Short mmCIF file of C-alpha atoms and ligand atoms in Angstrom, two decimals:
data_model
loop_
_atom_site.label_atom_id
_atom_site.label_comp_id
_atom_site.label_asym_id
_atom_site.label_seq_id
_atom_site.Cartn_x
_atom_site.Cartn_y
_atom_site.Cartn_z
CA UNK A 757 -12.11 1.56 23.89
CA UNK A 758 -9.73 -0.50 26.17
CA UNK A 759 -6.89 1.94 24.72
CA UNK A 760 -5.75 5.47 24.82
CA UNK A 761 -3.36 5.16 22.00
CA UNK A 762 -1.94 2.56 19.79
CA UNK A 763 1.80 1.53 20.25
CA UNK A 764 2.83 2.97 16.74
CA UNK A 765 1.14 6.28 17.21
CA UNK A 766 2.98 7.63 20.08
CA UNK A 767 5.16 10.14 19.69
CA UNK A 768 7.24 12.90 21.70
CA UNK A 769 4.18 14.91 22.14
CA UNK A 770 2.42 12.30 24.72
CA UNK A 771 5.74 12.92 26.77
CA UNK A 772 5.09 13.65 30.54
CA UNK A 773 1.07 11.47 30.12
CA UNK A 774 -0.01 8.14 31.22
CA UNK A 775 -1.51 6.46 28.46
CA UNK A 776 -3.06 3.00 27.82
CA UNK A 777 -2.17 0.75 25.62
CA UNK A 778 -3.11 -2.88 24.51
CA UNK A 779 -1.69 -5.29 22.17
CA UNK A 780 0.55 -8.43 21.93
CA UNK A 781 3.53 -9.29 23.87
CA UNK A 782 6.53 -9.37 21.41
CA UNK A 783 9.12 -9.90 23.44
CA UNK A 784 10.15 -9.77 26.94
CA UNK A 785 13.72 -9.02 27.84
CA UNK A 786 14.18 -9.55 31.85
CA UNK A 787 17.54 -7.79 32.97
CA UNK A 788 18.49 -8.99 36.20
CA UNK A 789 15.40 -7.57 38.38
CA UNK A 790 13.99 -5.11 35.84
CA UNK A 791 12.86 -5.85 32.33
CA UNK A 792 12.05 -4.40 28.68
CA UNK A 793 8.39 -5.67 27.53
CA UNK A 794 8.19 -4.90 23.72
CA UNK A 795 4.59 -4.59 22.70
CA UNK A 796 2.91 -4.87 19.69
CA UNK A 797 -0.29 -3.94 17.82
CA UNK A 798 -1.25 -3.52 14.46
CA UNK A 799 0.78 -0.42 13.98
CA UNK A 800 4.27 -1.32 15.75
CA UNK A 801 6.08 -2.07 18.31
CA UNK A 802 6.57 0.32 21.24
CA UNK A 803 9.10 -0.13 24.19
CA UNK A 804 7.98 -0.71 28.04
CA UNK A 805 10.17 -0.69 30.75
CA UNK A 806 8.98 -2.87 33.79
CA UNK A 807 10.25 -1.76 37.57
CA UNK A 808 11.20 -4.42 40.10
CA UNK A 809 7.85 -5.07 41.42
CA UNK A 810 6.09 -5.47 37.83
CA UNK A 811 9.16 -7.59 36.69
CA UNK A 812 8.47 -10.26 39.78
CA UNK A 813 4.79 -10.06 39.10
CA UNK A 814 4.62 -10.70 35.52
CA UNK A 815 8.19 -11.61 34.04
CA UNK A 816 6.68 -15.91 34.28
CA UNK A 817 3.06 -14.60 32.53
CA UNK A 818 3.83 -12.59 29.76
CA UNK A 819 4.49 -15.19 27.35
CA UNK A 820 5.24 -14.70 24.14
CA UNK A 821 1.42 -13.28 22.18
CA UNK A 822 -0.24 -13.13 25.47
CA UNK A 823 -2.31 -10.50 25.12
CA UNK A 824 -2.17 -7.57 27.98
CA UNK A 825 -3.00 -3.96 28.91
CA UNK A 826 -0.58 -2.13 30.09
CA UNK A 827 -0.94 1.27 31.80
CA UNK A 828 2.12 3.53 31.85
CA UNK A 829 3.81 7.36 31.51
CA UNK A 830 5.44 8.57 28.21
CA UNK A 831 9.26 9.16 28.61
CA UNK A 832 11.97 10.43 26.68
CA UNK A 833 14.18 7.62 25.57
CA UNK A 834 17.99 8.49 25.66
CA UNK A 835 19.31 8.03 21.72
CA UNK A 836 21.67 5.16 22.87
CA UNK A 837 18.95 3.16 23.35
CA UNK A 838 17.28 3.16 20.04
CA UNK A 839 15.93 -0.20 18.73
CA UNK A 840 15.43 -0.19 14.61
CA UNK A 841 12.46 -2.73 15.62
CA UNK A 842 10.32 -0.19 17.44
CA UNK A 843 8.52 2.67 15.23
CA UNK A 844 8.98 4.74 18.33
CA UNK A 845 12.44 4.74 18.88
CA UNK A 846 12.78 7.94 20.89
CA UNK A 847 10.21 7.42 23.30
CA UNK A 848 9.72 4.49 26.13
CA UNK A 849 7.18 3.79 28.45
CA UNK A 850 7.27 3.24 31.96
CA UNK A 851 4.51 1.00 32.83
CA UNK A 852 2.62 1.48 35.88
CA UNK A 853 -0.10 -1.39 35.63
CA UNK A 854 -0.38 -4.26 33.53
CA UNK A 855 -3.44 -6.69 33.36
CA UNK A 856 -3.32 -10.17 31.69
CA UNK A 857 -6.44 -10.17 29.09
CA UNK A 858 -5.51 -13.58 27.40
CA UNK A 859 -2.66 -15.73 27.82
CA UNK A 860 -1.00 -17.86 24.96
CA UNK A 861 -0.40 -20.92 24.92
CA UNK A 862 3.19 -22.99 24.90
CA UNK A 863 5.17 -23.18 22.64
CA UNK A 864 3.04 -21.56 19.78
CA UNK A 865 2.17 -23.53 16.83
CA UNK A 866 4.82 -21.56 14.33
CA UNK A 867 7.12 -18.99 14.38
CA UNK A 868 5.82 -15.60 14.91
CA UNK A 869 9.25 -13.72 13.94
CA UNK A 870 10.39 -11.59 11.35
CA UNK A 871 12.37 -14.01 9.31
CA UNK A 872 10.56 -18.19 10.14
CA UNK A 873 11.72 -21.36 8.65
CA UNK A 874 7.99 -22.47 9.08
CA UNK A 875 6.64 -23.95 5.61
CA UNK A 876 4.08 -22.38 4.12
CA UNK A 877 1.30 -25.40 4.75
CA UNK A 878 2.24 -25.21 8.35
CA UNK A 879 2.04 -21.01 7.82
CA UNK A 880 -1.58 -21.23 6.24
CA UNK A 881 -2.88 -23.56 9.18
CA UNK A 882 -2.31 -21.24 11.73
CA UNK A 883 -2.64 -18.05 9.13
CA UNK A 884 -4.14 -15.98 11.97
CA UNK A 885 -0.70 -16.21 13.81
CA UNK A 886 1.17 -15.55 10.72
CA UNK A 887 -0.75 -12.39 10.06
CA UNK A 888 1.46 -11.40 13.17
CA UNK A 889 4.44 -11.55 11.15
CA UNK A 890 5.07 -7.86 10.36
CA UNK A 891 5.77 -8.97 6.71
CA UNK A 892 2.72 -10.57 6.33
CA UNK A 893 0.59 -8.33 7.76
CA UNK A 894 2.32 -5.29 5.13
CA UNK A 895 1.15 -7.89 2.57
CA UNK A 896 -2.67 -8.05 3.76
CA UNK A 897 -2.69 -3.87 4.38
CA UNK A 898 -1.48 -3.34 1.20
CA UNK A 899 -4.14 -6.30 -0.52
CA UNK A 900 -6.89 -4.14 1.11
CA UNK A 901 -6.14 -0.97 -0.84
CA UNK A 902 -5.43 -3.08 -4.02
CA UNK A 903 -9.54 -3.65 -2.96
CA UNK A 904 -10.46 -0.15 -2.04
CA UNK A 905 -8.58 2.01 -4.77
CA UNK A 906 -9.65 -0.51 -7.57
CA UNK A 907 -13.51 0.26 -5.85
CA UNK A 908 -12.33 3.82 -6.08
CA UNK A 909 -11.65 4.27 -9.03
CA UNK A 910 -14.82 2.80 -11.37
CA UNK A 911 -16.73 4.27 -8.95
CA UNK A 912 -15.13 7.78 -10.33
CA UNK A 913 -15.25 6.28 -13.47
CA UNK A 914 -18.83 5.93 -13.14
CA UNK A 915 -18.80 2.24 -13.26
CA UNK A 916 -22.08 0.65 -11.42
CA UNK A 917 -21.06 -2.11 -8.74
CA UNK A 918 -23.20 -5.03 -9.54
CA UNK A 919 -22.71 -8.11 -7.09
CA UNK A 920 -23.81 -11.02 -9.57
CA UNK A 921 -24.89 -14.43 -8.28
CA UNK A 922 -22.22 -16.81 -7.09
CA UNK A 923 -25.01 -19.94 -7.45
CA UNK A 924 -25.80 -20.28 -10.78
CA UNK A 925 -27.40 -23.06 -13.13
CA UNK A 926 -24.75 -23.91 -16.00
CA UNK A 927 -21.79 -20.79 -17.35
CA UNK A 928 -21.56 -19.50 -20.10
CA UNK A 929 -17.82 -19.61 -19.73
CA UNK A 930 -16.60 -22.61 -21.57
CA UNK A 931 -13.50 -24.04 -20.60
CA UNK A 932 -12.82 -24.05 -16.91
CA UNK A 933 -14.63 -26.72 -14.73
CA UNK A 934 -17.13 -26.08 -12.27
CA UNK A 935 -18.16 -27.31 -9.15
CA UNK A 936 -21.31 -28.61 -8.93
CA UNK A 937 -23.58 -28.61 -5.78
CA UNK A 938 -26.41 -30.21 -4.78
CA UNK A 939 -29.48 -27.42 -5.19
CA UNK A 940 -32.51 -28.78 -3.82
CA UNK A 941 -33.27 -31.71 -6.06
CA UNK A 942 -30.89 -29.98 -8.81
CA UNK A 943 -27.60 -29.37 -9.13
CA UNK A 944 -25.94 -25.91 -9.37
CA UNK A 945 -22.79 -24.50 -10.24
CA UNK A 946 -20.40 -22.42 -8.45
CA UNK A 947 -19.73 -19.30 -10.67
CA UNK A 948 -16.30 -19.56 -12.52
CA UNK A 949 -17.29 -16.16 -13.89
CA UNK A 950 -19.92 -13.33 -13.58
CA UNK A 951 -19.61 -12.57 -17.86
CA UNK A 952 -23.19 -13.48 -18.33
CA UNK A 953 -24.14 -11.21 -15.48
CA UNK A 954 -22.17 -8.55 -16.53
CA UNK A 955 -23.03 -8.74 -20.08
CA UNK A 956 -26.80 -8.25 -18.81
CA UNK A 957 -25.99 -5.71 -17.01
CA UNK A 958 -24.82 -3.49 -19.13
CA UNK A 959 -27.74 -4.39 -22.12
CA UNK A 960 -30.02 -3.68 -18.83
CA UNK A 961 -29.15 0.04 -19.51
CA UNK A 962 -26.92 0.37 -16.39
CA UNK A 963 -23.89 0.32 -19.61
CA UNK A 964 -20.81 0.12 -17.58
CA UNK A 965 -20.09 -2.65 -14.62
CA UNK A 966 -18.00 -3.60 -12.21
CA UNK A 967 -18.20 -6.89 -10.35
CA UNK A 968 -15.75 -7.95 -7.41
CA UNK A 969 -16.43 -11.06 -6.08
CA UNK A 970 -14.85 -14.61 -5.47
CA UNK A 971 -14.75 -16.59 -8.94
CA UNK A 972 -14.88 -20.55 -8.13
CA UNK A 973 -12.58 -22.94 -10.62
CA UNK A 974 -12.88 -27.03 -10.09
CA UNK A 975 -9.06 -27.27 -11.97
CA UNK A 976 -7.12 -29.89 -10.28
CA UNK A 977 -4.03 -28.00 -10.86
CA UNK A 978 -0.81 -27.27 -8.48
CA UNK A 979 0.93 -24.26 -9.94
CA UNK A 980 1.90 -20.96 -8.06
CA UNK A 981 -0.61 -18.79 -9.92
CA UNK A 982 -4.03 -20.89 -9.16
CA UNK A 983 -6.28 -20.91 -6.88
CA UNK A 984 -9.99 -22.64 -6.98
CA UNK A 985 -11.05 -19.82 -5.19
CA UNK A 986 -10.14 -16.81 -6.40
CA UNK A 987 -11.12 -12.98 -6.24
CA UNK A 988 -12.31 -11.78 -9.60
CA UNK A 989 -12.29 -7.76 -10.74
CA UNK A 990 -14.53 -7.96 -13.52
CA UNK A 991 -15.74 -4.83 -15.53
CA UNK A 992 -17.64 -4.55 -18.82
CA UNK A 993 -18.43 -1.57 -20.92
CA UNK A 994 -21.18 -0.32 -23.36
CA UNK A 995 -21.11 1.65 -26.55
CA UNK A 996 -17.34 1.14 -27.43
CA UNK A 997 -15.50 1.85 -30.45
CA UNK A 998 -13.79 -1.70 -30.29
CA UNK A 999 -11.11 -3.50 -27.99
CA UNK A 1000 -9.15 -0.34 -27.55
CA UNK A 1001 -11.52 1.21 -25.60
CA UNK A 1002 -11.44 -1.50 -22.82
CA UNK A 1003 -7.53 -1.49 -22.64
CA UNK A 1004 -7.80 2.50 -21.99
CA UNK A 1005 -9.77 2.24 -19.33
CA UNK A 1006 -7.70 -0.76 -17.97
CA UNK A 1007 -4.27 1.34 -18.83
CA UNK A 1008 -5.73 4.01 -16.49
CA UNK A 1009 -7.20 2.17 -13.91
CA UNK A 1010 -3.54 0.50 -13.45
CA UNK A 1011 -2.03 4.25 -13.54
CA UNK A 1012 -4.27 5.14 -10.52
CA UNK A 1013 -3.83 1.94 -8.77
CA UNK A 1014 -0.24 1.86 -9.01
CA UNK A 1015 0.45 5.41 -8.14
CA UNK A 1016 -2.39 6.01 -4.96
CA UNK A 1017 -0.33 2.40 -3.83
CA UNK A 1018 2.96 4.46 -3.47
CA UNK A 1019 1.06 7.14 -2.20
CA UNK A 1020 -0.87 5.31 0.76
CA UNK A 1021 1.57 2.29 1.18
CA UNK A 1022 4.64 4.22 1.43
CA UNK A 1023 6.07 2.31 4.44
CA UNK A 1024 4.33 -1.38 3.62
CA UNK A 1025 6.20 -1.31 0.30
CA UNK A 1026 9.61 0.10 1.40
CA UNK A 1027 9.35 -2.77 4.73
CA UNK A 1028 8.69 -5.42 1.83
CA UNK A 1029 11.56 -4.00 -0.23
CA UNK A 1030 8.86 -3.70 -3.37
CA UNK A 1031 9.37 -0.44 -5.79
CA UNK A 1032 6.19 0.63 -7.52
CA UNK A 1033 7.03 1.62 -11.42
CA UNK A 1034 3.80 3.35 -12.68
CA UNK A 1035 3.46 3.04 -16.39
CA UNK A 1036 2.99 5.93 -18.49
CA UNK A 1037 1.94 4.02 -21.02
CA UNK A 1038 1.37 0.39 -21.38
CA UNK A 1039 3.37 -1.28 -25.08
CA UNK A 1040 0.72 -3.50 -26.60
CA UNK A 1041 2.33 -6.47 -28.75
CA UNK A 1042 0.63 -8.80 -31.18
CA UNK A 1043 0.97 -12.68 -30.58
CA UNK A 1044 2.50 -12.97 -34.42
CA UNK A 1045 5.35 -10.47 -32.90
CA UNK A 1046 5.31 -12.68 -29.57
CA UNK A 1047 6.05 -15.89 -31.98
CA UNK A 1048 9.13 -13.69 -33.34
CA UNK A 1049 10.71 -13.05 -29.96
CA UNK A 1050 10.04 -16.85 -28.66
CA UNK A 1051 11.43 -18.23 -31.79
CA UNK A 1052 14.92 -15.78 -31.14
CA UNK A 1053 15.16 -17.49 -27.42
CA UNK A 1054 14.13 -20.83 -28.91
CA UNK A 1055 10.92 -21.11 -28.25
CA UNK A 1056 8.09 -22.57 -30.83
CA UNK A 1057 5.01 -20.85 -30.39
CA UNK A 1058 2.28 -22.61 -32.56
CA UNK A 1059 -0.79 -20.16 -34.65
CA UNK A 1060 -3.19 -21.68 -32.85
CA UNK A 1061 -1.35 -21.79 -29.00
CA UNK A 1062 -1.54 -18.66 -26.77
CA UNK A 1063 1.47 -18.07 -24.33
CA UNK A 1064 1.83 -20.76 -21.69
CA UNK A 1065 3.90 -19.82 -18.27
CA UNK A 1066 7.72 -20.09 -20.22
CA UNK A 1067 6.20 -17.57 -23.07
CA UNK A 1068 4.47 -14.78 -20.43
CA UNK A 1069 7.72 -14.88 -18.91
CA UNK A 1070 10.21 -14.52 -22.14
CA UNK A 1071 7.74 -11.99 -23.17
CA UNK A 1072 7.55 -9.89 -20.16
CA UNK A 1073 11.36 -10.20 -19.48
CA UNK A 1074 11.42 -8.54 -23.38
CA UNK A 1075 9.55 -6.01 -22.52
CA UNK A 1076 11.26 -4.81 -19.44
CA UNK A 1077 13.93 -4.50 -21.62
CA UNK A 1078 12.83 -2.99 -24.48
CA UNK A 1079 10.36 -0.36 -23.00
CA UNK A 1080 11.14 -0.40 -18.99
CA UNK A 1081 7.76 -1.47 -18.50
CA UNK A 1082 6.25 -4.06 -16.07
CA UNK A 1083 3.12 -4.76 -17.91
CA UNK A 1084 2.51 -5.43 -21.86
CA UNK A 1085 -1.12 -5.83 -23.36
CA UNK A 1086 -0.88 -9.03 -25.59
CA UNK A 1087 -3.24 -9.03 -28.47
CA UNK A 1088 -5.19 -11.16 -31.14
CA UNK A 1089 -5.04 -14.44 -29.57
CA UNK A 1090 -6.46 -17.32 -31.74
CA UNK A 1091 -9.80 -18.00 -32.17
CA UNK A 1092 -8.97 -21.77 -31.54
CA UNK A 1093 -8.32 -20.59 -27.92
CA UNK A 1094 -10.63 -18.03 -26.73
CA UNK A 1095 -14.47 -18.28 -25.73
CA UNK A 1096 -16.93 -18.49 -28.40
CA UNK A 1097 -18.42 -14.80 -27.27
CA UNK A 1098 -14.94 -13.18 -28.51
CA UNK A 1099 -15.53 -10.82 -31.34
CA UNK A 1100 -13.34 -11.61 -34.67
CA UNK A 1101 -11.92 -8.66 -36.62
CA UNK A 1102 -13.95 -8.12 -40.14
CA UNK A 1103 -11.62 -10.71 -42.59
CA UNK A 1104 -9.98 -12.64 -40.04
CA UNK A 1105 -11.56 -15.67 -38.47
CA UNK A 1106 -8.79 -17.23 -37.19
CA UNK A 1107 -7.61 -14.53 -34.21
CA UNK A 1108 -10.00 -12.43 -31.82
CA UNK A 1109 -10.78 -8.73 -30.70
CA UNK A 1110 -9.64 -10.05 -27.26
CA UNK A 1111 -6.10 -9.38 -25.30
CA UNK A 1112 -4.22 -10.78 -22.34
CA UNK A 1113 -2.52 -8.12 -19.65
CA UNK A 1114 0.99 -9.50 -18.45
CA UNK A 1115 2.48 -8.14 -15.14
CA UNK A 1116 6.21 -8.98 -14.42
CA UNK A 1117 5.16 -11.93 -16.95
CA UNK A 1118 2.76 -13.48 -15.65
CA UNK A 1119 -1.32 -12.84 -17.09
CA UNK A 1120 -3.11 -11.20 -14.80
CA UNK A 1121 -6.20 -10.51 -16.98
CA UNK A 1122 -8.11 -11.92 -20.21
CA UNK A 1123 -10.24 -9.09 -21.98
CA UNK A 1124 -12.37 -8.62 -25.54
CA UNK A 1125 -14.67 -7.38 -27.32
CA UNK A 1126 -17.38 -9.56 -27.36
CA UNK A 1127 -19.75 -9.95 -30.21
CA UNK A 1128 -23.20 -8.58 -29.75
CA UNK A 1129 -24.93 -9.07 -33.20
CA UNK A 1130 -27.30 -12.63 -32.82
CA UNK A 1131 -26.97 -13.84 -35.99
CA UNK A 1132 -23.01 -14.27 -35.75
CA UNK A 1133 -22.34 -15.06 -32.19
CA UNK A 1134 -25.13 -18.32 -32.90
CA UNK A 1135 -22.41 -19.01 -35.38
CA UNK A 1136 -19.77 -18.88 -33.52
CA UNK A 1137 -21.34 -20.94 -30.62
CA UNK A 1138 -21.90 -24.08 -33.60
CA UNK A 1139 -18.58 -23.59 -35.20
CA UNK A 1140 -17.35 -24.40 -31.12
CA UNK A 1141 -20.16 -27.19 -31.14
CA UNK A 1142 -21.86 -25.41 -28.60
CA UNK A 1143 -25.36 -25.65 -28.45
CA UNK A 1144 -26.44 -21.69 -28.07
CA UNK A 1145 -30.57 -22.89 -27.83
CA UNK A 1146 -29.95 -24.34 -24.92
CA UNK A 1147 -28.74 -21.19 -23.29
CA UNK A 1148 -31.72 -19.31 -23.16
CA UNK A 1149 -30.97 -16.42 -20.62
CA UNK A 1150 -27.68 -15.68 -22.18
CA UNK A 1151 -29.16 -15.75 -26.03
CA UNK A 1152 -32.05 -12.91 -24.60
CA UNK A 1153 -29.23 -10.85 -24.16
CA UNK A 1154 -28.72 -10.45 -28.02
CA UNK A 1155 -32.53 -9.57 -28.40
CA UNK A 1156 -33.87 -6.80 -27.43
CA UNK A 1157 -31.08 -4.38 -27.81
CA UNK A 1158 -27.74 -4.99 -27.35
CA UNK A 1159 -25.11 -2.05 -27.28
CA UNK A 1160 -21.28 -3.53 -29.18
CA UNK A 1161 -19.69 -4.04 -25.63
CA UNK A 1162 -16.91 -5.20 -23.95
CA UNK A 1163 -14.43 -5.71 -20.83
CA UNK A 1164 -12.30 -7.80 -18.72
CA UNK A 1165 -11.70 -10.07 -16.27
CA UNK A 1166 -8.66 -9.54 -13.81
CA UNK A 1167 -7.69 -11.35 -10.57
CA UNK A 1168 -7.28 -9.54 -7.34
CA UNK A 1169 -4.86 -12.39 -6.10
CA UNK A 1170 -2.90 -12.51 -9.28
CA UNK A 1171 -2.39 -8.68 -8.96
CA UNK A 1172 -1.21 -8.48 -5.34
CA UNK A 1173 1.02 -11.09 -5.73
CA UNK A 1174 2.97 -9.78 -8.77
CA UNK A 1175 2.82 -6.41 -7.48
CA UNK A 1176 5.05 -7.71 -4.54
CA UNK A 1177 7.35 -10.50 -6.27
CA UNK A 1178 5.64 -12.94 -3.99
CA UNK A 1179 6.71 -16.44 -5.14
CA UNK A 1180 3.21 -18.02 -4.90
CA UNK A 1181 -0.63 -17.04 -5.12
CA UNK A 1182 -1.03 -18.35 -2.25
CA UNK A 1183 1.27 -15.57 -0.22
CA UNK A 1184 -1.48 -13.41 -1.46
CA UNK A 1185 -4.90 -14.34 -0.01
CA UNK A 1186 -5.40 -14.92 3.52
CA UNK A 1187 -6.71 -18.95 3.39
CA UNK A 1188 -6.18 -20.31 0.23
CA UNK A 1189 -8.03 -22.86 -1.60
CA UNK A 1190 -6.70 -25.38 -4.13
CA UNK A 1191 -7.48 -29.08 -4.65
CA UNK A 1192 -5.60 -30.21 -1.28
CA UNK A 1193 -6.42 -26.89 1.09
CA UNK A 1194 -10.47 -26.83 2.46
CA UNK A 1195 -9.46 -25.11 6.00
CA UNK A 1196 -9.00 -23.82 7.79
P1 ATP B 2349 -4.42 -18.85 -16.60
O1 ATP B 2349 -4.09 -18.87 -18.07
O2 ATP B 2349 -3.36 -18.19 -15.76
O3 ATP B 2349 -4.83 -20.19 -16.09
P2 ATP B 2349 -7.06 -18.06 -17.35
O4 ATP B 2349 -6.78 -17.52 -18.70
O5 ATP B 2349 -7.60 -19.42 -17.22
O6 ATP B 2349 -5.71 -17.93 -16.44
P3 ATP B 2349 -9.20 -16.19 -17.11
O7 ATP B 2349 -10.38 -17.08 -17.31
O8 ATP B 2349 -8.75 -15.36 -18.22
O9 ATP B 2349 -8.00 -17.06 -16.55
O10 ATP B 2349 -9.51 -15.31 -15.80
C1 ATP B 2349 -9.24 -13.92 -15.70
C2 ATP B 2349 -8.20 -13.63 -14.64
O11 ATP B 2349 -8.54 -14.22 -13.40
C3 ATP B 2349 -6.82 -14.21 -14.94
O12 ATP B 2349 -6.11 -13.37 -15.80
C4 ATP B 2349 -6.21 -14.25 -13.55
O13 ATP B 2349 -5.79 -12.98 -13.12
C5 ATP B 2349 -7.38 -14.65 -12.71
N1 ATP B 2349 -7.43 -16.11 -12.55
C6 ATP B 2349 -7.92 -17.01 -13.42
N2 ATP B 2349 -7.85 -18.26 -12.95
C7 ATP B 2349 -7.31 -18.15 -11.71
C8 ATP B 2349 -7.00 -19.09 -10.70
N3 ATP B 2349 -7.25 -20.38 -10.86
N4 ATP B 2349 -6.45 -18.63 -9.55
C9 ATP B 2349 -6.21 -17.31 -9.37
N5 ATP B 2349 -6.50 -16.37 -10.28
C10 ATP B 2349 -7.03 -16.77 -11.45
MG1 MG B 2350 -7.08 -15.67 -19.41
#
């Protein structure tokens, strides 16, 4: 490696050595004939003080995210001098050597500071400069062990990671658009949804699934929560009782997630001012006793209608209040809304065995129990004027053994970004995509 250490990981102990380092330039304060170079990688910002000599040689090349090596001996720092900026405040280094390894460009493209003006279209054109932003960085460290801890823990749940096909002929998933692509002669979709897959996986005998992978949706819409590229956590289970088991495992998976966050993200969530409130429970509320509260804050909520953006947020703001909880499991939407695969309770065709999850009030997952028995989900498919022949692979599912089953489908996005209070999706994954945004 080019480096000894990194400039966040240097402490009082390296005192007295000369160490390596390599990184970005930050800053670089010139006093008169001597100078303060602030460097920065990855994991902060360490102080380098620059003689006469280096300070002629350099002071006009170290521009501002230059890259550079610099070689130098670990000193004490007096206390007076202590920057908040720098992670290590009571040390400095006195460089000895510095060598140029790539020098930026003037006057950078946007604002690589702490607090920028830049807007967020110019932000997401030059993303990889953005990720410099300390903020924004916290953001993308903390979205990777959203990844790994959700991996974690249905791996310990003894969930099988199945990686379905993104390329697919037609979904089974009515409702959102796809895109289509030219395939050979024929046209394919882009997947808007592994629930075939994972349906077939778990009749395949491998009975519980997990699937993360990027879910594709052709909707033409501009909101703060979409994306028509998103990342999908999608699980589905065998042999359950009914509906309830799914939002157990869910409830717990959230309880781990949640509290290894705190745990390994201590210093990302306290820089981004987020507090982490782990559930110990999650309050489940029907939609009829959703249409109550609406109606008290004058809001009509239709039999047939599921919540739209206004109701997730009335709702969730309720349930802060009621049960200091940032999540709520919303249940027995209308049949009129959900997928023709939902299960209906014995006597009730008009609602489903399926559920929304709401964080801070805003869905961040759709789940059910889906119907397994032939004869009835055929029905189901007609009474949506779907035609279910057509959808061979999907109907072998039903026939040759088919455990009662369900699960979920959550969004990896849609998670990170409520778990921080970001303002849009699109603060949340690294290049978006949405009907303007195709690069970079
Ligand atoms: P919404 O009502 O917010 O449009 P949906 O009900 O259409 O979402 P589902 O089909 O239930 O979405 O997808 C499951 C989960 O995937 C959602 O709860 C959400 O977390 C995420 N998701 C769905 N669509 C998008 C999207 N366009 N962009 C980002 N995440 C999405
Ligand atoms: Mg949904």
């Amino acid at each position: 490696m080019l480096r000894t250490h990194a400039c966040g990981e240097v402490s009082e102990k390296e005192v007295g050595q000369t160490i390596t380092l390599c990184g970005w330039v930050d800053t670089l304060r010139v006093s008169g004939k001597i100078s303060f170079l602030l460097l920065r990688d990855r994991t902060g910002i360490i102080q380098i003080f620059l003689d006469k000599t280096l300070t002629e040689k350099y002071q006009h090349e170290l521009k501002k995210e230059s890259v550079v090596l610099v070689e130098g001996l670990v000193n004490k720092r007096p206390d007076n001098q202590v920057k908040r900026e720098e992670k290590t405040g009571s040390i400095e280094i006195a460089g000895k050597g510095i060598e140029l390894l790539s020098a930026a460009e003037t006057p950078l493209p946007i604002d690589v500071v702490a607090e920028t003006t830049t807007n967020i279209d110019k932000r997401l054109d030059y993303r990889f400069l953005d990720v410099r932003r300390e903020k924004v960085k916290n953001i993308f460290m903390i979205r990777s062990k959203v990844y790994s801890k959700t991996v974690e823990f249905f791996d310990k749940a003894g969930f099988v990671a199945i990686q379905s096909p993104r390329l697919t002929a037609s979904g089974v998933e009515s409702g959102a658009e796809e895109f289509k692509i030219p395939y050979f002669g024929k046209t394919a979709s882009l997947a808007q949804s592994p629930q075939v897959y994972k349906q077939m996986f778990v009749v395949s005998g491998l009975e519980k699934v997990y699937d993360i992978g990027p879910i594709f949706r052709a909707e033409k819409s501009h909101t703060t929560r979409h994306l028509t590229e998103f990342i999908g956590i999608d699980m589905e289970m065998g042999f359950i009782q009914d509906e309830n088991d799914v939002m157990t495992v869910v409830e717990e998976y959230l309880k781990f997630l949640l509290a290894e966050l705190k745990r390994v993200c201590k210093e990302e969530l306290e820089h981004l001012g987020v507090t982490i409130n782990v559930p110990k429970t999650i309050p489940k509320m029907t939609l009829t006793e959703a249409r109550t509260i609406l109606k008290d804050h004058g809001k009509i909520l239709p039999d047939n209608e599921d919540l739209d953006a206004e109701g997730e947020r009335i709702i969730g703001e309720h349930v802060k209040k009621r049960h200091n909880c940032d999540f709520v499991f919303m249940l027995e939407y209308p049949w009129a809304k959900r997928p023709f695969y939902h299960m209906r309770p014995e006597g009730n065709k008009k609602i489903t065995k399926s559920f929304d999850l709401l964080f801070n009030g805003v869905e961040i997952a759709t789940g059910a129990q889906r119907e397994h028995r032939l004869e009835i989900l055929e029905a189901q498919a007609k009474e949506k004027d779907i035609d279910f022949s057509k959808m061979t692979f999907y109907r072998d599912i039903f026939r040759y053994g088919c455990p009662p089953h369900g699960g979920i489908g959550m969004g990896l996005d849609r998670i990170t970004q409520r778990l921080l209070n970001l303002d849009n999706i699109r603060e949340a994954i690294l290049l978006p995509r949405d009907p303007e945004r195709l690069t970079p």
